[in-house]
Coordinates of C-alpha atoms in Angstrom, one line a residue:
Chain A
X1157 CA 71.0 86.8 74.6
X1158 CA 74.3 85.1 74.5
X1159 CA 76.8 85.7 71.7
X1160 CA 80.1 83.9 71.5
X1161 CA 82.6 85.2 69.0
X1162 CA 85.7 83.5 67.8
X1163 CA 86.3 81.8 71.2
X1164 CA 89.7 80.1 71.6
X1165 CA 90.5 78.1 74.8
X1166 CA 93.5 75.9 75.5
X1167 CA 94.7 73.7 78.2
X1168 CA 98.5 74.4 78.2
X1169 CA 99.6 73.7 74.6
X1170 CA 96.5 71.8 73.7
X1171 CA 93.8 73.9 72.0
X1172 CA 90.4 72.7 73.2
X1173 CA 88.4 75.4 71.2
X1174 CA 89.8 76.7 68.0
X1175 CA 87.7 79.9 67.5
X1176 CA 84.1 79.0 67.7
X1177 CA 81.2 81.5 67.1
X1178 CA 77.6 80.9 68.0
X1179 CA 74.6 82.5 69.4
X1180 CA 71.8 81.7 71.8
X1181 CA 68.6 83.6 71.3
X1182 CA 66.4 84.6 74.2
X1183 CA 63.7 82.0 75.0
X1184 CA 65.2 79.2 73.0
X1185 CA 66.7 75.9 73.8
X1186 CA 70.0 75.7 72.0
X1187 CA 72.1 72.5 72.0
X1188 CA 75.7 71.8 71.5
X1189 CA 76.3 68.2 70.4
X1190 CA 79.5 66.4 69.7
X1191 CA 81.6 63.5 70.7
X1192 CA 83.9 63.2 73.7
X1193 CA 86.7 65.8 73.6
X1194 CA 84.9 68.0 71.0
X1195 CA 85.0 70.9 73.5
X1196 CA 81.4 71.0 74.7
X1197 CA 82.1 71.2 78.4
X1198 CA 85.0 73.5 77.8
X1199 CA 82.6 76.0 76.1
X1200 CA 80.3 76.0 79.1
X1201 CA 83.1 76.2 81.6
X1202 CA 84.5 79.2 79.7
X1203 CA 81.1 81.0 79.6
X1204 CA 80.8 80.4 83.4
X1205 CA 84.2 81.9 84.0
X1206 CA 85.8 78.7 85.3
X1207 CA 88.2 78.7 82.3
X1208 CA 89.9 81.7 80.7
X1209 CA 89.6 82.4 77.0
X1210 CA 92.8 82.9 75.1
X1211 CA 91.1 84.8 72.3
X1212 CA 87.6 85.9 71.4
X1213 CA 84.7 87.4 73.3
X1214 CA 81.5 86.4 75.1
X1215 CA 78.6 88.8 75.3
X1216 CA 75.6 88.4 77.5
X1217 CA 72.7 90.8 76.9
X1218 CA 75.1 93.0 75.0
X1219 CA 77.7 93.2 77.8
X1220 CA 81.0 91.6 77.4
X1221 CA 81.6 88.9 80.1
X1222 CA 84.8 87.3 78.7
X1223 CA 87.1 86.2 81.5
X1224 CA 84.9 87.6 84.3
X1225 CA 85.0 85.8 87.7
X1226 CA 82.4 83.0 88.1
X1227 CA 80.6 84.7 90.9
X1228 CA 80.1 87.9 88.8
X1229 CA 78.7 85.8 86.0
X1230 CA 76.2 84.1 88.2
X1231 CA 75.2 87.4 89.6
X1232 CA 74.6 88.6 86.0
X1233 CA 72.1 85.8 85.5
X1234 CA 73.9 82.9 84.0
X1235 CA 73.9 79.6 85.9
X1236 CA 75.4 76.3 85.1
X1237 CA 74.3 72.8 86.1
X1238 CA 77.7 71.1 85.9
X1239 CA 78.5 67.7 84.6
X1240 CA 78.3 65.0 87.2
X1241 CA 75.8 67.0 89.3
X1242 CA 78.2 68.2 91.9
X1243 CA 75.8 68.6 94.8
X1244 CA 77.3 69.3 98.2
X1245 CA 77.2 65.8 99.7
X1246 CA 77.5 66.6 103.4
X1247 CA 74.9 69.4 103.4
X1248 CA 71.2 68.9 103.5
X1249 CA 69.0 69.2 100.5
X1250 CA 67.6 72.4 101.8
X1251 CA 71.1 73.8 102.4
X1252 CA 72.1 72.8 98.9
X1253 CA 69.1 74.7 97.5
X1254 CA 69.7 77.8 99.6
X1255 CA 73.3 77.9 98.4
X1256 CA 71.9 78.0 94.9
X1257 CA 70.3 81.4 95.9
X1258 CA 73.7 82.7 97.1
X1259 CA 73.5 85.8 95.0
X1260 CA 70.0 86.7 96.3
X1261 CA 69.9 88.7 99.6
X1262 CA 66.2 88.9 100.2
X1263 CA 65.0 86.1 102.5
X1264 CA 61.5 86.4 101.1
X1265 CA 62.6 85.9 97.5
X1266 CA 64.7 82.8 98.6
X1267 CA 61.7 81.3 100.4
X1268 CA 59.4 81.9 97.4
X1269 CA 62.0 80.2 95.1
X1270 CA 62.4 77.3 97.5
X1271 CA 58.6 76.7 97.4
X1272 CA 58.8 76.9 93.6
X1273 CA 61.5 74.2 93.5
X1274 CA 59.6 72.0 95.9
X1275 CA 56.6 72.3 93.7
X1276 CA 58.6 71.2 90.7
X1277 CA 60.3 68.4 92.6
X1278 CA 58.1 67.2 95.4
X1279 CA 60.7 64.5 96.1
X1280 CA 63.2 67.2 97.2
X1281 CA 60.6 68.6 99.6
X1282 CA 60.2 65.1 101.2
X1283 CA 64.0 64.8 101.6
X1284 CA 64.8 68.4 102.5
X1285 CA 66.5 67.5 105.8
X1286 CA 68.5 64.6 104.3
X1287 CA 72.1 64.9 103.3
X1288 CA 72.5 65.3 99.5
X1289 CA 75.1 62.5 99.4
X1290 CA 72.5 60.0 100.5
X1291 CA 70.2 60.7 97.5
X1292 CA 70.0 58.5 94.5
X1293 CA 71.6 59.6 91.2
X1294 CA 68.3 60.8 89.8
X1295 CA 67.4 62.7 92.9
X1296 CA 70.8 64.3 92.9
X1297 CA 70.3 65.5 89.3
X1298 CA 66.9 66.9 90.4
X1299 CA 68.7 68.7 93.2
X1300 CA 71.4 70.0 90.8
X1301 CA 68.6 71.4 88.6
X1302 CA 66.7 72.7 91.6
X1303 CA 69.8 74.4 93.0
X1304 CA 70.3 76.2 89.6
X1305 CA 66.7 77.3 89.6
X1306 CA 67.2 79.0 93.0
X1307 CA 69.5 81.5 91.3
X1308 CA 68.1 84.7 89.7
X1309 CA 69.1 83.3 86.3
X1310 CA 67.7 83.9 82.8
X1311 CA 70.2 81.6 81.0
X1312 CA 70.8 78.1 82.2
X1313 CA 73.8 76.1 81.0
X1314 CA 73.3 72.4 81.3
X1315 CA 76.2 70.0 81.0
X1316 CA 75.3 66.4 80.2
X1317 CA 72.2 66.2 82.3
X1318 CA 71.4 62.7 81.1
X1319 CA 74.8 61.2 82.0
X1320 CA 74.6 58.1 84.2
X1321 CA 70.8 58.1 84.5
X1322 CA 68.3 55.3 83.8
X1323 CA 66.3 55.9 80.6
X1324 CA 63.1 56.7 82.5
X1325 CA 64.9 59.4 84.5
X1326 CA 66.4 60.8 81.3
X1327 CA 62.9 61.4 80.0
X1328 CA 61.9 63.0 83.2
X1329 CA 65.0 65.4 83.2
X1330 CA 64.3 66.4 79.6
X1331 CA 60.7 67.2 80.5
X1332 CA 61.9 69.4 83.3
X1333 CA 64.3 71.2 80.9
X1334 CA 61.4 71.9 78.5
X1335 CA 59.3 73.1 81.4
X1336 CA 61.8 75.5 82.8
X1337 CA 62.3 76.8 79.3
X1338 CA 58.5 77.4 78.9
X1339 CA 58.6 79.3 82.2
X1340 CA 60.9 81.8 80.5
X1341 CA 64.5 80.7 80.9
X1342 CA 66.8 80.3 78.0
X1343 CA 68.7 77.1 77.8
X1344 CA 72.1 76.1 76.4
X1345 CA 72.2 72.3 76.5
X1346 CA 75.3 70.2 76.0
X1347 CA 74.6 66.6 75.4
X1348 CA 76.1 63.4 74.1
X1349 CA 72.6 62.0 73.8
X1350 CA 72.1 63.9 70.6
X1351 CA 68.8 62.3 69.7
X1352 CA 67.1 63.5 72.9
X1353 CA 68.8 66.9 72.7
X1354 CA 67.6 67.5 69.1
X1355 CA 64.1 66.6 70.0
X1356 CA 63.7 69.4 72.5
X1357 CA 66.0 72.0 71.0
X1358 CA 65.2 74.9 68.7
X1359 CA 68.6 75.2 67.3
X1360 CA 71.7 73.1 67.3
X1361 CA 75.5 73.4 66.8
X1362 CA 77.7 70.4 66.1
X1363 CA 81.2 70.5 67.6
X1364 CA 84.1 68.5 66.3
X1365 CA 87.6 68.7 67.9
X1366 CA 87.2 72.4 68.8
X1367 CA 85.4 73.6 65.7
X1368 CA 81.7 74.1 64.9
X1369 CA 81.3 72.0 61.8
X1370 CA 77.5 72.2 61.4
X1371 CA 74.6 74.3 62.6
X1372 CA 70.9 74.7 61.9
X1373 CA 67.4 74.3 63.2
X1374 CA 67.3 71.3 65.4
X1375 CA 64.8 69.5 63.1
X1376 CA 67.1 70.1 60.0
X1377 CA 70.1 68.9 61.9
X1378 CA 68.3 65.8 63.0
X1379 CA 67.4 65.0 59.3
X1380 CA 70.9 65.6 58.0
X1381 CA 72.3 62.3 56.7
X1382 CA 75.9 63.0 57.9
X1383 CA 74.8 63.9 61.4
X1384 CA 72.5 60.9 61.5
X1385 CA 75.3 58.6 60.6
X1386 CA 77.8 60.2 63.0
X1387 CA 75.7 61.0 66.1
X1388 CA 72.2 59.5 65.9
X1389 CA 73.3 55.9 65.0
X1390 CA 70.9 55.6 62.1
Chain B
X482 CA 72.2 84.6 111.5
X483 CA 73.9 87.7 112.9
X484 CA 77.4 87.2 114.0
X485 CA 77.0 89.9 116.6
X486 CA 74.2 88.0 118.5
X487 CA 76.4 87.0 121.4
X488 CA 73.8 86.5 124.2
X489 CA 70.3 86.4 122.9
X490 CA 70.9 83.3 120.9
X491 CA 73.0 81.5 123.6
X492 CA 71.1 81.8 126.8
X493 CA 71.6 78.1 127.7
X494 CA 75.3 78.1 126.6
X495 CA 76.1 81.3 128.6
X496 CA 74.2 80.0 131.7
X497 CA 75.9 76.7 131.5
X498 CA 79.3 78.4 131.1
X499 CA 78.7 80.8 134.0
X500 CA 77.8 77.8 136.3
X501 CA 80.9 76.0 135.2
X502 CA 83.0 79.1 135.9
X503 CA 81.5 79.6 139.4
X504 CA 81.9 75.9 140.3
X505 CA 85.6 75.9 139.2
X506 CA 86.2 79.1 141.1
X507 CA 84.5 77.8 144.3
X508 CA 86.5 74.6 144.1
X509 CA 89.7 76.6 143.7
X510 CA 88.9 78.9 146.6
X511 CA 88.0 76.0 148.9
X512 CA 91.2 74.3 147.9
X513 CA 89.7 71.3 146.2
X514 CA 91.4 72.3 143.0
X515 CA 94.9 73.5 143.5
X516 CA 96.8 76.0 141.4
X517 CA 98.3 73.2 139.4
X518 CA 94.9 72.0 138.1
X519 CA 93.7 75.6 137.5
X520 CA 96.8 76.1 135.4
X521 CA 96.0 73.0 133.4
X522 CA 92.4 74.2 133.0
X523 CA 93.8 77.5 131.7
X524 CA 95.9 75.7 129.1
X525 CA 93.0 73.6 128.1
X526 CA 90.8 76.7 127.6
X527 CA 93.5 78.3 125.4
X528 CA 93.7 75.0 123.5
X529 CA 90.0 75.3 122.8
X530 CA 90.5 78.6 121.1
X531 CA 93.4 77.2 119.0
X532 CA 91.5 74.0 118.0
X533 CA 88.2 75.8 117.2
X534 CA 90.0 78.5 115.2
X535 CA 92.0 75.9 113.2
X536 CA 88.8 73.9 112.7
X537 CA 87.3 76.9 111.0
X538 CA 90.0 76.7 108.4
X539 CA 90.5 72.9 108.2
X540 CA 87.1 71.5 109.2
X541 CA 84.7 74.0 107.9
X542 CA 86.4 75.6 104.9
X543 CA 88.3 72.4 104.1
X544 CA 91.7 74.2 103.6
X545 CA 94.3 71.9 105.0
X546 CA 96.5 74.3 107.1
X547 CA 99.1 72.9 109.5
X548 CA 101.1 76.0 110.6
X549 CA 98.6 77.3 113.1
X550 CA 101.0 78.0 115.9
X551 CA 102.9 80.5 113.7
X552 CA 99.9 82.8 114.0
X553 CA 99.7 82.2 117.7
X554 CA 103.4 83.3 117.9
X555 CA 102.6 86.5 116.0
X556 CA 99.9 87.2 118.6
X557 CA 102.0 86.2 121.6
X558 CA 105.0 88.3 120.6
X559 CA 102.9 91.3 119.6
X560 CA 101.0 91.4 122.9
X561 CA 104.0 90.3 125.0
X562 CA 106.3 93.0 123.6
X563 CA 103.7 95.7 124.1
X564 CA 102.7 94.8 127.7
X565 CA 106.4 94.2 128.7
X566 CA 107.4 97.7 127.5
X567 CA 104.5 99.4 129.1
X568 CA 104.9 97.4 132.3
X569 CA 108.5 98.5 132.7
X570 CA 107.3 102.2 132.5
X571 CA 105.4 101.4 135.7
X572 CA 102.3 103.3 134.6
X573 CA 99.9 100.4 134.9
X574 CA 97.9 100.1 138.1
X575 CA 95.6 97.4 139.2
X576 CA 92.8 98.6 136.9
X577 CA 94.6 100.0 133.9
X578 CA 96.6 96.8 133.6
X579 CA 93.5 95.0 132.5
X580 CA 92.7 97.7 130.0
X581 CA 96.3 97.3 128.7
X582 CA 95.8 93.6 128.4
X583 CA 92.5 94.0 126.6
X584 CA 94.2 96.3 124.1
X585 CA 97.1 93.9 123.8
X586 CA 94.8 91.0 123.1
X587 CA 93.0 92.8 120.3
X588 CA 96.3 94.0 118.8
X589 CA 97.6 90.4 119.0
X590 CA 94.5 89.2 117.1
X591 CA 94.8 91.9 114.5
X592 CA 98.5 91.4 114.0
X593 CA 98.0 87.6 113.5
X594 CA 95.0 88.3 111.2
X595 CA 97.1 90.6 109.0
X596 CA 99.9 88.0 108.7
X597 CA 97.2 85.3 108.1
X598 CA 95.7 87.5 105.3
X599 CA 99.0 88.2 103.7
X600 CA 100.0 84.5 103.7
X601 CA 96.5 83.3 102.8
X602 CA 96.1 85.5 99.8
X603 CA 98.8 83.8 97.6
X604 CA 98.8 80.3 99.2
X605 CA 95.1 79.5 99.2
X606 CA 95.2 79.0 95.5
X607 CA 97.0 75.8 96.3
X608 CA 95.0 72.7 97.3
X609 CA 95.3 69.8 99.7
X610 CA 98.8 68.5 100.3
X611 CA 100.4 71.5 98.6
X612 CA 98.6 74.0 100.8
X613 CA 99.6 71.9 103.9
X614 CA 103.3 72.0 103.0
X615 CA 103.2 75.8 102.3
X616 CA 101.4 76.6 105.6
X617 CA 103.8 74.4 107.4
X618 CA 106.7 76.3 105.9
X619 CA 105.2 79.7 106.7
X620 CA 104.6 78.6 110.3
X621 CA 108.3 77.7 110.5
X622 CA 109.4 80.9 108.8
X623 CA 107.5 82.9 111.4
X624 CA 109.2 80.9 114.2
X625 CA 112.7 81.3 112.6
X626 CA 112.2 85.0 112.1
X627 CA 111.4 85.3 115.8
X628 CA 114.3 83.1 116.7
X629 CA 116.6 85.5 114.8
X630 CA 115.2 88.7 116.2
X631 CA 117.3 89.8 119.2
X632 CA 114.9 92.5 120.2
X633 CA 112.3 90.0 121.3
X634 CA 114.9 87.7 122.9
X635 CA 115.7 85.5 119.9
X636 CA 116.2 81.8 120.9
X637 CA 116.2 82.8 124.6
X638 CA 112.6 83.8 124.4
X639 CA 110.7 86.9 125.4
X640 CA 111.1 87.1 129.2
X641 CA 109.5 89.1 132.0
X642 CA 106.0 89.3 130.5
X643 CA 103.6 90.5 133.2
X644 CA 101.2 87.8 134.5
X645 CA 98.0 89.3 133.2
X646 CA 96.2 86.1 132.2
X647 CA 94.1 84.4 134.9
X648 CA 91.4 81.9 134.9
X649 CA 88.6 84.5 134.8
X650 CA 90.0 86.4 131.8
X651 CA 91.0 83.2 129.9
X652 CA 87.6 81.7 130.6
X653 CA 85.6 84.6 129.3
X654 CA 87.8 85.3 126.3
X655 CA 87.5 81.6 125.4
X656 CA 83.7 81.7 125.8
X657 CA 83.5 84.9 123.6
X658 CA 85.8 83.5 121.0
X659 CA 83.8 80.2 120.7
X660 CA 80.5 82.0 120.5
X661 CA 81.8 84.3 117.8
X662 CA 83.3 81.4 115.8
X663 CA 80.1 79.4 116.3
X664 CA 78.0 82.3 115.0
X665 CA 80.3 82.5 111.9
X666 CA 79.8 78.8 111.3
X667 CA 76.0 79.1 111.4
X668 CA 75.9 82.3 109.4
X669 CA 75.9 82.6 105.6
X670 CA 79.7 82.9 105.8
X671 CA 79.7 79.4 107.4
X672 CA 77.5 78.0 104.6
X673 CA 79.9 79.4 102.0
X674 CA 82.8 77.9 103.7
X675 CA 81.2 74.5 103.9
X676 CA 80.3 74.7 100.2
X677 CA 83.9 75.3 99.4
X678 CA 84.9 72.3 101.5
X679 CA 82.3 70.1 99.7
X680 CA 83.0 71.1 96.1
X681 CA 85.0 74.2 95.0
X682 CA 83.7 74.1 91.5
X683 CA 80.1 73.8 92.5
X684 CA 80.6 76.5 95.0
X685 CA 81.9 78.9 92.3
X686 CA 79.0 78.0 90.1
X687 CA 76.4 79.1 92.6
X688 CA 78.2 82.4 92.8
X689 CA 80.4 82.1 95.9
X690 CA 83.6 84.1 95.6
X691 CA 85.7 81.2 96.8
X692 CA 89.1 83.1 97.1
X693 CA 87.5 85.7 99.2
X694 CA 85.9 83.2 101.6
X695 CA 89.0 81.0 101.9
X696 CA 91.1 84.0 102.8
X697 CA 88.4 85.2 105.2
X698 CA 88.4 81.8 107.0
X699 CA 92.2 81.9 107.2
X700 CA 92.2 85.5 108.5
X701 CA 89.6 84.8 111.1
X702 CA 91.3 81.6 112.2
X703 CA 94.6 83.5 112.5
X704 CA 93.0 86.3 114.5
X705 CA 91.8 83.9 117.2
X706 CA 95.1 82.0 117.1
X707 CA 96.8 85.3 117.8
X708 CA 94.5 85.9 120.8
X709 CA 95.3 82.4 122.1
X710 CA 99.0 83.0 121.8
X711 CA 98.7 86.3 123.7
X712 CA 96.7 84.6 126.5
X713 CA 99.3 81.8 126.7
X714 CA 102.3 84.0 127.0
X715 CA 100.7 86.2 129.7
X716 CA 99.9 83.0 131.6
X717 CA 103.4 81.4 131.4
X718 CA 105.1 84.9 131.5
X719 CA 107.4 83.8 128.7
X720 CA 107.1 83.5 124.9
X721 CA 109.6 81.1 123.5
X722 CA 110.1 80.1 119.8
X723 CA 109.9 76.4 120.6
X724 CA 106.4 76.7 122.0
X725 CA 105.2 77.8 118.6
X726 CA 107.0 75.3 116.4
X727 CA 105.8 72.5 114.2
X728 CA 105.1 70.1 117.1
X729 CA 102.7 72.6 118.7
X730 CA 100.9 73.1 115.4
X731 CA 100.6 69.3 115.0
X732 CA 99.1 69.1 118.5
X733 CA 96.4 71.5 117.5
X734 CA 95.8 69.6 114.3
X735 CA 95.4 66.4 116.3
X736 CA 92.8 68.1 118.5
X737 CA 90.8 69.1 115.4
X738 CA 90.8 65.7 113.8
X739 CA 90.3 63.7 117.1
X740 CA 87.4 65.9 118.0
X741 CA 86.0 65.8 114.5
X742 CA 86.7 68.1 111.6
X743 CA 83.7 70.4 111.1
X744 CA 82.5 70.2 114.7
X745 CA 83.1 73.0 117.2
X746 CA 81.9 70.6 120.0
X747 CA 84.5 68.1 118.9
X748 CA 87.3 70.6 119.1
X749 CA 86.2 71.6 122.6
X750 CA 86.0 68.0 123.7
X751 CA 89.4 67.1 122.2
X752 CA 91.2 70.2 123.4
X753 CA 90.0 69.7 127.0
X754 CA 90.3 65.9 126.8
X755 CA 93.8 65.8 125.3
X756 CA 95.2 68.5 127.6
X757 CA 94.0 66.6 130.7
X758 CA 94.9 63.2 129.3
X759 CA 98.4 64.3 128.9
X760 CA 98.6 65.4 132.5
X761 CA 96.8 62.2 133.8
X762 CA 99.3 60.1 131.9
X763 CA 102.2 62.1 133.5
X764 CA 100.8 61.4 137.0
X765 CA 99.9 57.8 136.1
X766 CA 103.5 57.1 135.0
X767 CA 104.9 58.8 138.1
X768 CA 102.7 56.6 140.3
X769 CA 103.4 53.5 138.3
X770 CA 107.1 54.1 138.8
X771 CA 106.6 54.0 142.6
X772 CA 105.1 50.5 142.5
X773 CA 106.7 48.9 139.4
X774 CA 109.5 46.5 140.0
X775 CA 111.4 48.1 137.0
X776 CA 111.8 51.8 136.1
X777 CA 109.1 53.2 133.8
X778 CA 110.5 56.1 131.8
X779 CA 108.5 59.3 131.3
X780 CA 108.7 58.7 127.5
X781 CA 106.0 56.0 127.9
X782 CA 103.5 58.8 128.4
X783 CA 103.8 59.7 124.7
X784 CA 103.5 56.0 123.7
X785 CA 100.2 55.6 125.6
X786 CA 99.0 58.9 124.2
X787 CA 99.8 57.9 120.7
X788 CA 98.1 54.5 121.1
X789 CA 95.0 56.2 122.4
X790 CA 95.0 58.6 119.4
X791 CA 95.3 55.6 117.0
X792 CA 92.5 53.9 118.8
X793 CA 90.1 56.9 118.5
X794 CA 90.9 57.2 114.8
X795 CA 90.3 53.5 114.2
X796 CA 87.0 53.4 116.0
X797 CA 85.7 56.9 115.2
X798 CA 87.2 57.8 111.8
X799 CA 85.3 61.0 111.6
X800 CA 86.5 62.0 115.1
X801 CA 84.7 61.9 118.4
X802 CA 81.8 64.1 117.4
X803 CA 81.9 63.2 113.7
X804 CA 80.7 66.6 112.4
X805 CA 77.8 66.9 114.9
X806 CA 77.3 69.6 117.5
X807 CA 76.0 69.5 121.1
X808 CA 72.5 71.0 121.2
X809 CA 73.8 73.7 123.5
X810 CA 76.2 75.0 120.8
X811 CA 73.4 75.2 118.2
X812 CA 72.0 78.8 118.0
X813 CA 68.6 78.9 119.6
X814 CA 66.9 80.3 116.5
X815 CA 68.6 77.7 114.4
X816 CA 67.7 74.8 116.8
X817 CA 64.0 75.4 116.2
X818 CA 64.1 74.5 112.6
X819 CA 67.0 72.1 112.9
X820 CA 67.0 69.4 110.2
X821 CA 68.8 66.4 111.4
X822 CA 72.4 67.5 111.1
X823 CA 72.7 68.3 114.8
X824 CA 73.1 65.8 117.6

């Protein structure tokens, strides 16, 4: 579904990605794990079109999408849930969700999707008239996920969904990720919480300072002694 | 919501406005309101267009622009030059002169919108303070170009503009402008603009073409500033570079923030309030001078004015309206499923 080939991205003179190649197969949960500064977020931001690639290509369903504008990429069916949630604080929950459906023109489709999100997160329905900035951290993460689900997207990019959340909420978010995957969406998950990510993922790539240093079935990666020592604290 | 719904969605607003219009007209005809206060009312109405149009850019789209009077100047000089030339030909009679003015107003808006678009396209890549400085500079460049153009009077100003503005025209143009801008704010365009103001990255990630919408807000804001400029110069019968300078732009900016960024109601309240406050202070100082044992200079007017602005900002940091709208300004179809964000 998504193929990234020899992708290089730099911030000025600093190379954040030094030519990475990976693939996300349709229907899977694929995770990119790695330490701070490994280039995980950079990868997602480049796929979404927020950053420009210096070299290499990105293909989605066979079409090259390298360096397209973010709005075109969303319209093609790739949506990102950004790090730090980034809801629209002075807009209501409902307005936030409806903005998620920006690329959809049919009012009926939007309303159906809205109902779907409310079903998944009843809390958001209760708070639909409330300003997003007044929600708790966990609720805002739900809203960020809900907003992404409003888009007509087959591929969901998640950037550190567990960041800053209480453990019980982390479990809840990972359950939601598994659920939206089962409903047919493909997931590319970036996480520092490698243990949780490897539990739900099918396949994993390990990033270290801009290079992919290890890859394999998530179960195999979780058993690898080097990975265990470096990322799983065992 | 459809931007073209000018009446069906606004029955209360239109009714209220027409009543206001009739009351002011009757008070004028019966001599309760003299020409002086009608003139101040006219200026206040034009200030409403200026403040609401700048609010669209600053308050709703979150793009800090401070050169707004530059676009008003483009409109004023475009319309003023056109009407003055045709006026001199002597072809306009009592009916065609209003047709001429209508055409001039639209051209003023279009000319200002084109300049706004051309300036907006490269500058809206900048953010915050940088954008502010660049828009300030462009506003000044427009003024300086006019100052240096002998054909439109240069520093002397464009003189002999026919008096085509009157209370009726200004009132209805203002009403129409406010309704159109209000419709934009409550449409999907408005929602895109607010999302850009709230978080540009998140806005891009839901698929909003942020450059397009920023430039759109800037262009629409400039269009209405151009119309306001044209109304003003046909009221005062002169267009002068100093009217459209930096101080003028700051005045409009003050109206936006005193009223409340992101509130059309706030811009209306502040535009009317500050225009009249300025006049009341002038009268107040004059009267004080008659009874005070020592001379009170007219410069005290600006001191009091400034103190009042500081007081408002201290006690209402989000402006008088703080992002809320009067019920009458909320579209009727929107009002039914309103969700707390309206007053």
